[in-house]
PDB file of C-alpha atoms and ligand atoms in Angstrom:
ATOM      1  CA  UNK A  22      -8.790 -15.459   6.337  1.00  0.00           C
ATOM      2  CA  UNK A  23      -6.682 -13.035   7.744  1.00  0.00           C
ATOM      3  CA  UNK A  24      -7.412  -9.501   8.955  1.00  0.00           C
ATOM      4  CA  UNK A  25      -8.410  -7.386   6.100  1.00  0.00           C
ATOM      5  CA  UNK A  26      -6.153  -4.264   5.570  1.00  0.00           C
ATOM      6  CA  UNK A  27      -7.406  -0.779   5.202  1.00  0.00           C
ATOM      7  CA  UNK A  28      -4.592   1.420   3.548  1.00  0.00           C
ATOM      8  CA  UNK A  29      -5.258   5.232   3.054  1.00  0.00           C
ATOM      9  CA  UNK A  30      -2.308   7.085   0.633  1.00  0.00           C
ATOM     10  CA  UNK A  31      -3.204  10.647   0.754  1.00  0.00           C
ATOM     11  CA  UNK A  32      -0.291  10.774  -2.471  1.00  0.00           C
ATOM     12  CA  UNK A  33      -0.033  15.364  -2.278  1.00  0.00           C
ATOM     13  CA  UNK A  34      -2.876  16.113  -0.085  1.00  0.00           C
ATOM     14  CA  UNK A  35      -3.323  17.068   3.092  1.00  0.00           C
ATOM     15  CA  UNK A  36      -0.565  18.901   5.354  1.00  0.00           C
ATOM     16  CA  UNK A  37       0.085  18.896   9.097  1.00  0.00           C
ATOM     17  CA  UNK A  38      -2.647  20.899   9.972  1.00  0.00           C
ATOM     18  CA  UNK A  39      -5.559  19.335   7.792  1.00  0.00           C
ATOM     19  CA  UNK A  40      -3.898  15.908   9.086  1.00  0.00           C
ATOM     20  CA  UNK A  41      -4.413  17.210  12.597  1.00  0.00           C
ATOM     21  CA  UNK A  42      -7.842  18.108  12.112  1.00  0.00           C
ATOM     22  CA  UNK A  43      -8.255  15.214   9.720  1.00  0.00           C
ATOM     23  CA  UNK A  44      -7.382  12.527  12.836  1.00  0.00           C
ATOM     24  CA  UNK A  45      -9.709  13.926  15.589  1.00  0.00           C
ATOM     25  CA  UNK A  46     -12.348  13.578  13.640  1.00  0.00           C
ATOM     26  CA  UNK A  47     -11.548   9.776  12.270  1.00  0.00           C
ATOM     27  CA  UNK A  48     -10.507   8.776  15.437  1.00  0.00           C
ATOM     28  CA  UNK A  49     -13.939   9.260  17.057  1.00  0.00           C
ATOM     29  CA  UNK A  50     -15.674   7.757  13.873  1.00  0.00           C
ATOM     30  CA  UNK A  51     -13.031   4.580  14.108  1.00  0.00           C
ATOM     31  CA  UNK A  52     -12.843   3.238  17.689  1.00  0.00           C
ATOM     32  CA  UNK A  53     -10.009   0.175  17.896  1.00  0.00           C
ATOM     33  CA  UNK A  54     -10.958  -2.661  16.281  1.00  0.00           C
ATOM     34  CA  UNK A  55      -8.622  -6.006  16.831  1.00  0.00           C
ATOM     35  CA  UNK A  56     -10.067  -7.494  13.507  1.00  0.00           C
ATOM     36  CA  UNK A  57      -8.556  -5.228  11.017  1.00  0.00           C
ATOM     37  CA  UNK A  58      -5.755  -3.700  10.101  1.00  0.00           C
ATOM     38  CA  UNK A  59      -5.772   0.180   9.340  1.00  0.00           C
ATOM     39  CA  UNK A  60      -2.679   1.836   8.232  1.00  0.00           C
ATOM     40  CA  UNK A  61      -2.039   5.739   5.926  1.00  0.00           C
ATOM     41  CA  UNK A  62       0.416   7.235   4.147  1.00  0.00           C
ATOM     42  CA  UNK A  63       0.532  10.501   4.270  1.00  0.00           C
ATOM     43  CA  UNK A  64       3.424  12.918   2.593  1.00  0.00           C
ATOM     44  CA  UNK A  65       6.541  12.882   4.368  1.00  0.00           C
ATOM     45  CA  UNK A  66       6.162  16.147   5.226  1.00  0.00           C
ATOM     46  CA  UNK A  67       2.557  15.423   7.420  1.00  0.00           C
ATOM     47  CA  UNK A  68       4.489  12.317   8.719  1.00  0.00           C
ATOM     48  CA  UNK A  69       5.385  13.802  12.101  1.00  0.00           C
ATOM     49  CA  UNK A  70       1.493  14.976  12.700  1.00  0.00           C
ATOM     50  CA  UNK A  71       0.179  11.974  11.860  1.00  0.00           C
ATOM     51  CA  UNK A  72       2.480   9.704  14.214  1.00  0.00           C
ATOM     52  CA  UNK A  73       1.647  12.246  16.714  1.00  0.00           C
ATOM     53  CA  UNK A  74      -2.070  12.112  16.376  1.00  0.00           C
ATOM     54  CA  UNK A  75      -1.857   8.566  16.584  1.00  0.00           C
ATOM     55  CA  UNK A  76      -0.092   7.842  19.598  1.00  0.00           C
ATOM     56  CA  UNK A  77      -2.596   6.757  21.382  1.00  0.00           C
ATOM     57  CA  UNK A  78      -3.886   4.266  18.488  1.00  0.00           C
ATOM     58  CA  UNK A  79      -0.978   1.838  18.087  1.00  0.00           C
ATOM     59  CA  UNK A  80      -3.649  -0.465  16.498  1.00  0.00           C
ATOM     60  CA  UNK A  81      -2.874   2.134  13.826  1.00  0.00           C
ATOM     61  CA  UNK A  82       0.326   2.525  11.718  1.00  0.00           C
ATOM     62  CA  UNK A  83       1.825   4.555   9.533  1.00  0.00           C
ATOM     63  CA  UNK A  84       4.153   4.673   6.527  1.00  0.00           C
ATOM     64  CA  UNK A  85       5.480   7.009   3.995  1.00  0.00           C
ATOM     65  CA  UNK A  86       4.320   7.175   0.443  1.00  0.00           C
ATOM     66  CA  UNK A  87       8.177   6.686  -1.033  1.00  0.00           C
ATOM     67  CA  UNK A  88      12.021   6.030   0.154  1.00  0.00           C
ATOM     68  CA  UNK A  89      15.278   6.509  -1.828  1.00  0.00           C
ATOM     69  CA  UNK A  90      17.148   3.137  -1.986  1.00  0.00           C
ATOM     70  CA  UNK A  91      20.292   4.771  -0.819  1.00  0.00           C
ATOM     71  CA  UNK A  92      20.814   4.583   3.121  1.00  0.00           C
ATOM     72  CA  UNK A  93      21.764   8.301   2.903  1.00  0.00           C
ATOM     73  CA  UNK A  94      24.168  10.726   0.763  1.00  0.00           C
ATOM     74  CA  UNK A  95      23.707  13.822  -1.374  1.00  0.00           C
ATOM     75  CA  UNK A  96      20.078  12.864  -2.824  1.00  0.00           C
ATOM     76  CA  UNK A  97      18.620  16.603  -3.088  1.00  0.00           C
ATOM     77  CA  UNK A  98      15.138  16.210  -1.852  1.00  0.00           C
ATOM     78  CA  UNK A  99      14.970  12.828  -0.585  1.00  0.00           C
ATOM     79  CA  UNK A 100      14.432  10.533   2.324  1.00  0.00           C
ATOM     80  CA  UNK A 101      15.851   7.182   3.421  1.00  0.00           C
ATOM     81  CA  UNK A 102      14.054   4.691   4.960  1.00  0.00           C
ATOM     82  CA  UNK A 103      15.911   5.356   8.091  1.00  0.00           C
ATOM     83  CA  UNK A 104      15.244   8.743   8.161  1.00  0.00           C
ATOM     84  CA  UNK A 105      11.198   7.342   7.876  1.00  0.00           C
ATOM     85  CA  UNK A 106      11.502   4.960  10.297  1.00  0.00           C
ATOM     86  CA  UNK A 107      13.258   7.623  13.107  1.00  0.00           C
ATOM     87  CA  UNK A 108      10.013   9.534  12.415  1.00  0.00           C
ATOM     88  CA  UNK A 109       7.793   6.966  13.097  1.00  0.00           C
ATOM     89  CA  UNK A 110       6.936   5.216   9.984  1.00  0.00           C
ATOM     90  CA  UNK A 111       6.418   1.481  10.278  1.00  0.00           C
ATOM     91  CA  UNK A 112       6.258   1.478   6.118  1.00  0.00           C
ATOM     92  CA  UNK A 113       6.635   2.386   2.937  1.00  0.00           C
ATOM     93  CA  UNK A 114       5.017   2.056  -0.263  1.00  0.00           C
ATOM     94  CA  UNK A 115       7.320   1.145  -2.809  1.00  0.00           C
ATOM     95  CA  UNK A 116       6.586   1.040  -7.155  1.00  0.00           C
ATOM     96  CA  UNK A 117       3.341   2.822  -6.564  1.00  0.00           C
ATOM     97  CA  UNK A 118       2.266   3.763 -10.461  1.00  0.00           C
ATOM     98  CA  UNK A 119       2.481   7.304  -9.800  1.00  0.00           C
ATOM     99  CA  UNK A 120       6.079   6.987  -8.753  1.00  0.00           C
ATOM    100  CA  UNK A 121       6.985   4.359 -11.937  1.00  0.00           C
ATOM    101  CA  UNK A 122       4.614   6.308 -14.328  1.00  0.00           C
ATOM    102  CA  UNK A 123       4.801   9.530 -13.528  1.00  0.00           C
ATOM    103  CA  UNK A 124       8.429   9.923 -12.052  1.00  0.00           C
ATOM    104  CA  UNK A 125       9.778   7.411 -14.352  1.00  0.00           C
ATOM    105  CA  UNK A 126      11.067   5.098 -11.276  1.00  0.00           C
ATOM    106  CA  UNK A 127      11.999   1.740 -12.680  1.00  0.00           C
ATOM    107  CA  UNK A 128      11.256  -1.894 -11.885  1.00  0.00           C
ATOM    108  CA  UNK A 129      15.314  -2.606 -10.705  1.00  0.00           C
ATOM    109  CA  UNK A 130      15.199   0.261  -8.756  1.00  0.00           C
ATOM    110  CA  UNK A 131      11.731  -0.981  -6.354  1.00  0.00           C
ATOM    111  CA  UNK A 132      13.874  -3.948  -6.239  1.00  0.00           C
ATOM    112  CA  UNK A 133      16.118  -1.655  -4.358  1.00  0.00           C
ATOM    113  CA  UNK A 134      14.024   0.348  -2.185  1.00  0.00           C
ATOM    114  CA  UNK A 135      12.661  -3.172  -1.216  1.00  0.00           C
ATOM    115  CA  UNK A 136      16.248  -4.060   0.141  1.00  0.00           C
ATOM    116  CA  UNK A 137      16.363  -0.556   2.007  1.00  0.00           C
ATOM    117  CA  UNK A 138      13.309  -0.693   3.528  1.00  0.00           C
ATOM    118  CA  UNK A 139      14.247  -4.022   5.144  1.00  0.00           C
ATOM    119  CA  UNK A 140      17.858  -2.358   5.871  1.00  0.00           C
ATOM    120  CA  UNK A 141      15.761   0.017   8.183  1.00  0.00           C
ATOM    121  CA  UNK A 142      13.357  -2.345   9.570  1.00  0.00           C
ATOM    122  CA  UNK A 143      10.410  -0.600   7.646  1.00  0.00           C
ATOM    123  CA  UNK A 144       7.697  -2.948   5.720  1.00  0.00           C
ATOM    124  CA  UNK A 145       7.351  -2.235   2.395  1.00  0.00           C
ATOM    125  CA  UNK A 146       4.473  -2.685   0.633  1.00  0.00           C
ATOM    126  CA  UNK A 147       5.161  -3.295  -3.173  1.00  0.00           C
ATOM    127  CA  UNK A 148       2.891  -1.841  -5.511  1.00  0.00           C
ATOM    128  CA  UNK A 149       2.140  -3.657  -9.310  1.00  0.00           C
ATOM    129  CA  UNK A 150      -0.306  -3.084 -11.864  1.00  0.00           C
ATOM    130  CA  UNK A 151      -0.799  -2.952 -15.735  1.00  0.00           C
ATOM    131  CA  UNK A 152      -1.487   0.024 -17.664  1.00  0.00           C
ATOM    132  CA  UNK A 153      -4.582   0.010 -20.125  1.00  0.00           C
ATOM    133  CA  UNK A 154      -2.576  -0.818 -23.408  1.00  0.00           C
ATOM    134  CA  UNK A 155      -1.054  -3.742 -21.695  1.00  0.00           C
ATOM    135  CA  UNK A 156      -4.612  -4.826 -19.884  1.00  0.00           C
ATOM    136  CA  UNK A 157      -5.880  -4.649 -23.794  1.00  0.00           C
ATOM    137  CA  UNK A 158      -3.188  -6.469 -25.094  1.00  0.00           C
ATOM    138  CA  UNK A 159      -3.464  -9.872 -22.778  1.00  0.00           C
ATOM    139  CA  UNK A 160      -0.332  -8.375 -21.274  1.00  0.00           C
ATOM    140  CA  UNK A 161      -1.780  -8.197 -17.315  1.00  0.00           C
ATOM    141  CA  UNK A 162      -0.285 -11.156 -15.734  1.00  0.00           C
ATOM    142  CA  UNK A 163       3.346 -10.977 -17.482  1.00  0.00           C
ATOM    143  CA  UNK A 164       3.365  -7.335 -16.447  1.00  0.00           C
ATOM    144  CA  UNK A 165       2.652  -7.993 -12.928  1.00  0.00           C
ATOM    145  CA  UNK A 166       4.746 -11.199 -12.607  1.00  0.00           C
ATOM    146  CA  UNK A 167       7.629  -9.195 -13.736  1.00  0.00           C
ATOM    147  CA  UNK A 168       7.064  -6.364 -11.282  1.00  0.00           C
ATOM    148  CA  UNK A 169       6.728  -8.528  -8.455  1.00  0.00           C
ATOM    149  CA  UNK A 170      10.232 -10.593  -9.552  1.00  0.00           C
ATOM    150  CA  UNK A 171      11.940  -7.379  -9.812  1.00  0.00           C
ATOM    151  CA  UNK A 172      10.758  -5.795  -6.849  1.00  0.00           C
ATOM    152  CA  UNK A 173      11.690  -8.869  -4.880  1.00  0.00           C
ATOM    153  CA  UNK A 174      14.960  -9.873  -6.645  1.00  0.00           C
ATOM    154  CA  UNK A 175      17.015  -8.410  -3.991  1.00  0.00           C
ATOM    155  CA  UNK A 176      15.731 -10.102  -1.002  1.00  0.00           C
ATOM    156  CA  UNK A 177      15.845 -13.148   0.842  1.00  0.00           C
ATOM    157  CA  UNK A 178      12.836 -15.401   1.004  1.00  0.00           C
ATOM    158  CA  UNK A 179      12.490 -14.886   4.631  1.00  0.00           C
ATOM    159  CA  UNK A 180      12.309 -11.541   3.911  1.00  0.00           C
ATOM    160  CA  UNK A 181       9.528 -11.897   1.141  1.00  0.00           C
ATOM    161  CA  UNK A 182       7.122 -13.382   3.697  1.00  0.00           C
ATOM    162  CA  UNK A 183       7.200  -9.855   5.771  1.00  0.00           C
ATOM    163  CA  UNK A 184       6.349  -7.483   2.953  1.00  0.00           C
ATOM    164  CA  UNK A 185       2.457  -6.125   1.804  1.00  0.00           C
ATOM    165  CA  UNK A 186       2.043  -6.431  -1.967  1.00  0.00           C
ATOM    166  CA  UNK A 187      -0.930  -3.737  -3.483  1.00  0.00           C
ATOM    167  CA  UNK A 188      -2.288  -4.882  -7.163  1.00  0.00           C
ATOM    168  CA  UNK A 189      -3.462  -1.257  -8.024  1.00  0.00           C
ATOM    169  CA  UNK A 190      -4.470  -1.088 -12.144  1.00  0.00           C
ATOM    170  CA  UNK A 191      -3.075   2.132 -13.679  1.00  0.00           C
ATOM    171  CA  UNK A 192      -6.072   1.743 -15.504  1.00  0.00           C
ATOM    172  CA  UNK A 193      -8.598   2.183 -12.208  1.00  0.00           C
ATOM    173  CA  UNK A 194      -6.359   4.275 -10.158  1.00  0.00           C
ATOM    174  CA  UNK A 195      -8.497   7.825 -10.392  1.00  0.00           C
ATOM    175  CA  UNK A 196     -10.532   6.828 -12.691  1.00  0.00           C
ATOM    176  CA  UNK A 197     -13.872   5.808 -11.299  1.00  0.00           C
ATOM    177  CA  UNK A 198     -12.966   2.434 -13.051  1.00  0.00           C
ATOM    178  CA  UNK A 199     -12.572  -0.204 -10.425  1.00  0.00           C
ATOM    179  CA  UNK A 200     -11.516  -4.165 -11.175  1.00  0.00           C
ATOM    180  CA  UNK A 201     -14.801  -6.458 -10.712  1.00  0.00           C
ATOM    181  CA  UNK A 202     -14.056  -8.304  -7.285  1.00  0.00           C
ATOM    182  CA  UNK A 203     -13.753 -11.372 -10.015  1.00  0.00           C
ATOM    183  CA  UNK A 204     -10.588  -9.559 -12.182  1.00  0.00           C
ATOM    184  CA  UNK A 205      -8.718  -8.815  -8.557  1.00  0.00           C
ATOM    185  CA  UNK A 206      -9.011 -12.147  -7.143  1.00  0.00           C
ATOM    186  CA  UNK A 207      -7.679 -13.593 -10.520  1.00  0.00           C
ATOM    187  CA  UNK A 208      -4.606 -11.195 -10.795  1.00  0.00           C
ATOM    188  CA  UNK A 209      -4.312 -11.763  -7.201  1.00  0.00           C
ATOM    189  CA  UNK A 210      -4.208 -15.642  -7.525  1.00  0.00           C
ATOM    190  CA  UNK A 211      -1.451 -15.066  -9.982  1.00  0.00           C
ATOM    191  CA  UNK A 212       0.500 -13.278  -8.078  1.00  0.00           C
ATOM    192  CA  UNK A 213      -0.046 -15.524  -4.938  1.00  0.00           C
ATOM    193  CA  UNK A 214       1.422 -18.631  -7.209  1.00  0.00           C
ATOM    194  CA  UNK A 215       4.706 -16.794  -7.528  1.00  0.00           C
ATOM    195  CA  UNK A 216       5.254 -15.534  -4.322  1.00  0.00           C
ATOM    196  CA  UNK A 217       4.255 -19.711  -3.473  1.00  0.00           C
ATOM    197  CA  UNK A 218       7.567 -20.275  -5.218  1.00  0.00           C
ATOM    198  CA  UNK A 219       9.397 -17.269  -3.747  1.00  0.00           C
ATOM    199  CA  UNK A 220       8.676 -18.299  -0.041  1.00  0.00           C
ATOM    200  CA  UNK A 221       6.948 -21.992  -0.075  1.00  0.00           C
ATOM    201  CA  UNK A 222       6.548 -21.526   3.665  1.00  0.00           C
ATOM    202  CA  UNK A 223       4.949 -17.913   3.889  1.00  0.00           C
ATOM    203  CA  UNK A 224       3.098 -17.232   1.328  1.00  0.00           C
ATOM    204  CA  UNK A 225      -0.337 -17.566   1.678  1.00  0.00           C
ATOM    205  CA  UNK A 226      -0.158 -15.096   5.027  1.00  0.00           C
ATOM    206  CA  UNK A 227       1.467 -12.433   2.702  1.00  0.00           C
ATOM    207  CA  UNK A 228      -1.023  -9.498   2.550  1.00  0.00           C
ATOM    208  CA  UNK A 229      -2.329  -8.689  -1.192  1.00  0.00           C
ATOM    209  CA  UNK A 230      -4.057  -5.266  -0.886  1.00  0.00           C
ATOM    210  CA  UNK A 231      -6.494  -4.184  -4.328  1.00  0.00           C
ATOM    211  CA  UNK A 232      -6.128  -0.229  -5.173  1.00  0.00           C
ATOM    212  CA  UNK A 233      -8.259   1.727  -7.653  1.00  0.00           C
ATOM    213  CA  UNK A 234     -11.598   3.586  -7.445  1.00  0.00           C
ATOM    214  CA  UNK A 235     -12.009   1.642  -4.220  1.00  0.00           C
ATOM    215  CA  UNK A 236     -14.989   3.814  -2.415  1.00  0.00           C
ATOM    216  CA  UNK A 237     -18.040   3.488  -0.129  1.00  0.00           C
ATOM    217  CA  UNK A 238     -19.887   1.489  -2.861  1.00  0.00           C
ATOM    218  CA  UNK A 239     -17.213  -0.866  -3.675  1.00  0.00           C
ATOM    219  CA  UNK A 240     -15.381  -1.618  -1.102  1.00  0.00           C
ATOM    220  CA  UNK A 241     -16.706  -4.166   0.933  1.00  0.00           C
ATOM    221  CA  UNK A 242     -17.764  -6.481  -2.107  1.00  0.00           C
ATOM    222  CA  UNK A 243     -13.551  -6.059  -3.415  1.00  0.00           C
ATOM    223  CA  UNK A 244     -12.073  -6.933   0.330  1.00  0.00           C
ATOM    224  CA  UNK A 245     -14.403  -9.794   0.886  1.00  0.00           C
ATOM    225  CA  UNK A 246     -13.336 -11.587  -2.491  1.00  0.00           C
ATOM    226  CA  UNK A 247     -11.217 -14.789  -2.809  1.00  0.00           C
ATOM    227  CA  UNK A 248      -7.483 -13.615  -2.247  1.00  0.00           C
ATOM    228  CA  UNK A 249      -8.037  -9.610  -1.617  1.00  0.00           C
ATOM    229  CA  UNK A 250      -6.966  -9.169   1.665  1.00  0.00           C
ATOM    230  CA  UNK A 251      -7.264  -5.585   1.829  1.00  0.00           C
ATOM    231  CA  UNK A 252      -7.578  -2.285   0.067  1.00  0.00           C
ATOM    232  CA  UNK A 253      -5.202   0.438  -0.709  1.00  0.00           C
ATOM    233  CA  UNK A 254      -7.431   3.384  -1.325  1.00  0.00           C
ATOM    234  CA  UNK A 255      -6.268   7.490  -2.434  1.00  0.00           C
ATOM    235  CA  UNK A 256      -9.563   9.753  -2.985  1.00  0.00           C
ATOM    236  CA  UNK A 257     -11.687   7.747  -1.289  1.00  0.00           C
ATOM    237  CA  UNK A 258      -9.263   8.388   2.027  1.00  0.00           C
ATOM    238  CA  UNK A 259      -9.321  11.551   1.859  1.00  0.00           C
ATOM    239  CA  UNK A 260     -12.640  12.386   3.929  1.00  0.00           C
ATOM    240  CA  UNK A 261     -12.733  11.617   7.348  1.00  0.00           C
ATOM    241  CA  UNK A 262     -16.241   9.547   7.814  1.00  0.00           C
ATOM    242  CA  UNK A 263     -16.047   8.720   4.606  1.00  0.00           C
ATOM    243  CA  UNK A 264     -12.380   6.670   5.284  1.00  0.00           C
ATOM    244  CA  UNK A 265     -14.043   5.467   8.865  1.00  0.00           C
ATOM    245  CA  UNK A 266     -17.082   4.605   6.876  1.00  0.00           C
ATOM    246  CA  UNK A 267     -15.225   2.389   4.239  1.00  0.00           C
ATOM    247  CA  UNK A 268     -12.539   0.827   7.581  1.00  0.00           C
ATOM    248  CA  UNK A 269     -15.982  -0.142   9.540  1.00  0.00           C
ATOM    249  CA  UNK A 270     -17.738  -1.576   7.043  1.00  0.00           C
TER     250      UNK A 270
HETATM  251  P1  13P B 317      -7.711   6.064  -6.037  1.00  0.00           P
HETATM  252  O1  13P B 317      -8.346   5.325  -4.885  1.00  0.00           O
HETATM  253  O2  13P B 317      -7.868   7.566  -5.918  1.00  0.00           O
HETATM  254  O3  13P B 317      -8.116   5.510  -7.351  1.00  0.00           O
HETATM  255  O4  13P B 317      -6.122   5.813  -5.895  1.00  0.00           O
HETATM  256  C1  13P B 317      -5.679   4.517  -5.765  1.00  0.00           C
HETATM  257  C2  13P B 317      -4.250   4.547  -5.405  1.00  0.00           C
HETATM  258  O5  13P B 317      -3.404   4.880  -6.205  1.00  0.00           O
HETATM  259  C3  13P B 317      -3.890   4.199  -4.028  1.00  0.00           C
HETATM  260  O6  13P B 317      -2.525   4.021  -3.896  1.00  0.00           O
END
């Protein structure tokens, strides 16, 4: 197996100054540790804090939450991935639900914030997951596969085998509802066969994070099941020890 991946998106919380505060305390509760992977997202706007709190840590990286697909231009409000990676992000989340259910982004364009991302030499980690209806309706795994296709449709396969997918439920995300360990290896299995076919070489080293209601409790049953390879938590990320609590575990 490889090394598990601890991934904290703050989504609108926390600002420089509670980030500051935020990182002295997790950095004494989280001393390096070569066998895992720890990486946050914080706003764009607590980017700059958190890359300088860290700079010490480079067993730590960080990424922001979303990127426009454009390389730059008269986007009101928005940031490239080059403008993310000049500040110090190493990533970006792309398709989280929030940003596809919320902000209405669709699946052809997280196909092209993909492409960006590896434009600017950022890793993105692609985000999928069926709402309830769907989930009712048997709909789960054609959801996903189609999410993952069009997030991925403008990239080579080389690329594909350099990117972090995140199977995050709408359904669990906030909800207290988490996937049994047994319902995120499964949609992770399916999602593992396709990226097989995308990049027959890579695949099985491609990072599949779970995200939703992952806390204290949960979280070391979810990352130690059959094809999770990491976690992409929001609330639960929030609190200091609490985050160094779940990453040590
Ligand atoms: P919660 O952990 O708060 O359910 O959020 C999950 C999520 O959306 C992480 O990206």
């Amino acid at each position: 197996m490889q090394r598990p991946v601890f991934a904290a998106n703050w989504k609108m919380n926390h600002g420089p100054t509670e980030a500051r505060e935020f990182m002295t305390s997790f950095l004494r509760y989280y001393p390096r540790h070569s066998d895992r992977q720890v990486l946050f997202f914080p706003a764009s706007i607590t980017l700059a804090a958190v890359v300088d709190a860290l700079k010490e840590r480079t067993d730590i990286r960080v990424g922001v939450q979303n990127i426009h697909w454009e390389d730059k231009g008269a986007f009101t409000g928005e940031i490239s991935a080059a403008m993310a990676r000049d500040a110090g992000a190493h990533l970006a989340l792309v398709g989280h639900s929030e940003r596809r259910h919320v902000f209405g982004e669709t699946d052809a364009e997280t196909g092209r914030k993909v492409a960006a991302c590896f434009r600017a030499h950022i890793v993105p980690m692609l985000c999928v997951g069926e709402k309830l209806a769907e989930r009712e309706a048997g709909e789960t795994e054609s959801v996903v596969l189609r999410q993952l296709r069009a997030g991925l449709a403008d990239i080579s396969a080389e690329q594909v085998a350099h990117l972090l997918i995140a199977y995050e439920p709408v359904w669990a995300i906030g909800t207290g509802k988490t996937a049994t360990p047994e319902d995120a290896s499964r949609v992770h299995q399916v999602l593992r066969a396709e990226l097989r076919a995308l990049a027959p070489d890579k695949y099985s080293a491609i990072p599949i994070l779970y995200g939703g209601s992952v806390n204290r409790a949960n979280a070391t049953q979810l990352v130690i099941a059959p094809e999770v390879d990491g976690v992409l938590v929001g609330g639960a990320s929030l609190d200091a020890e609490g985050w160094a609590a779940i990453v040590r575990a």
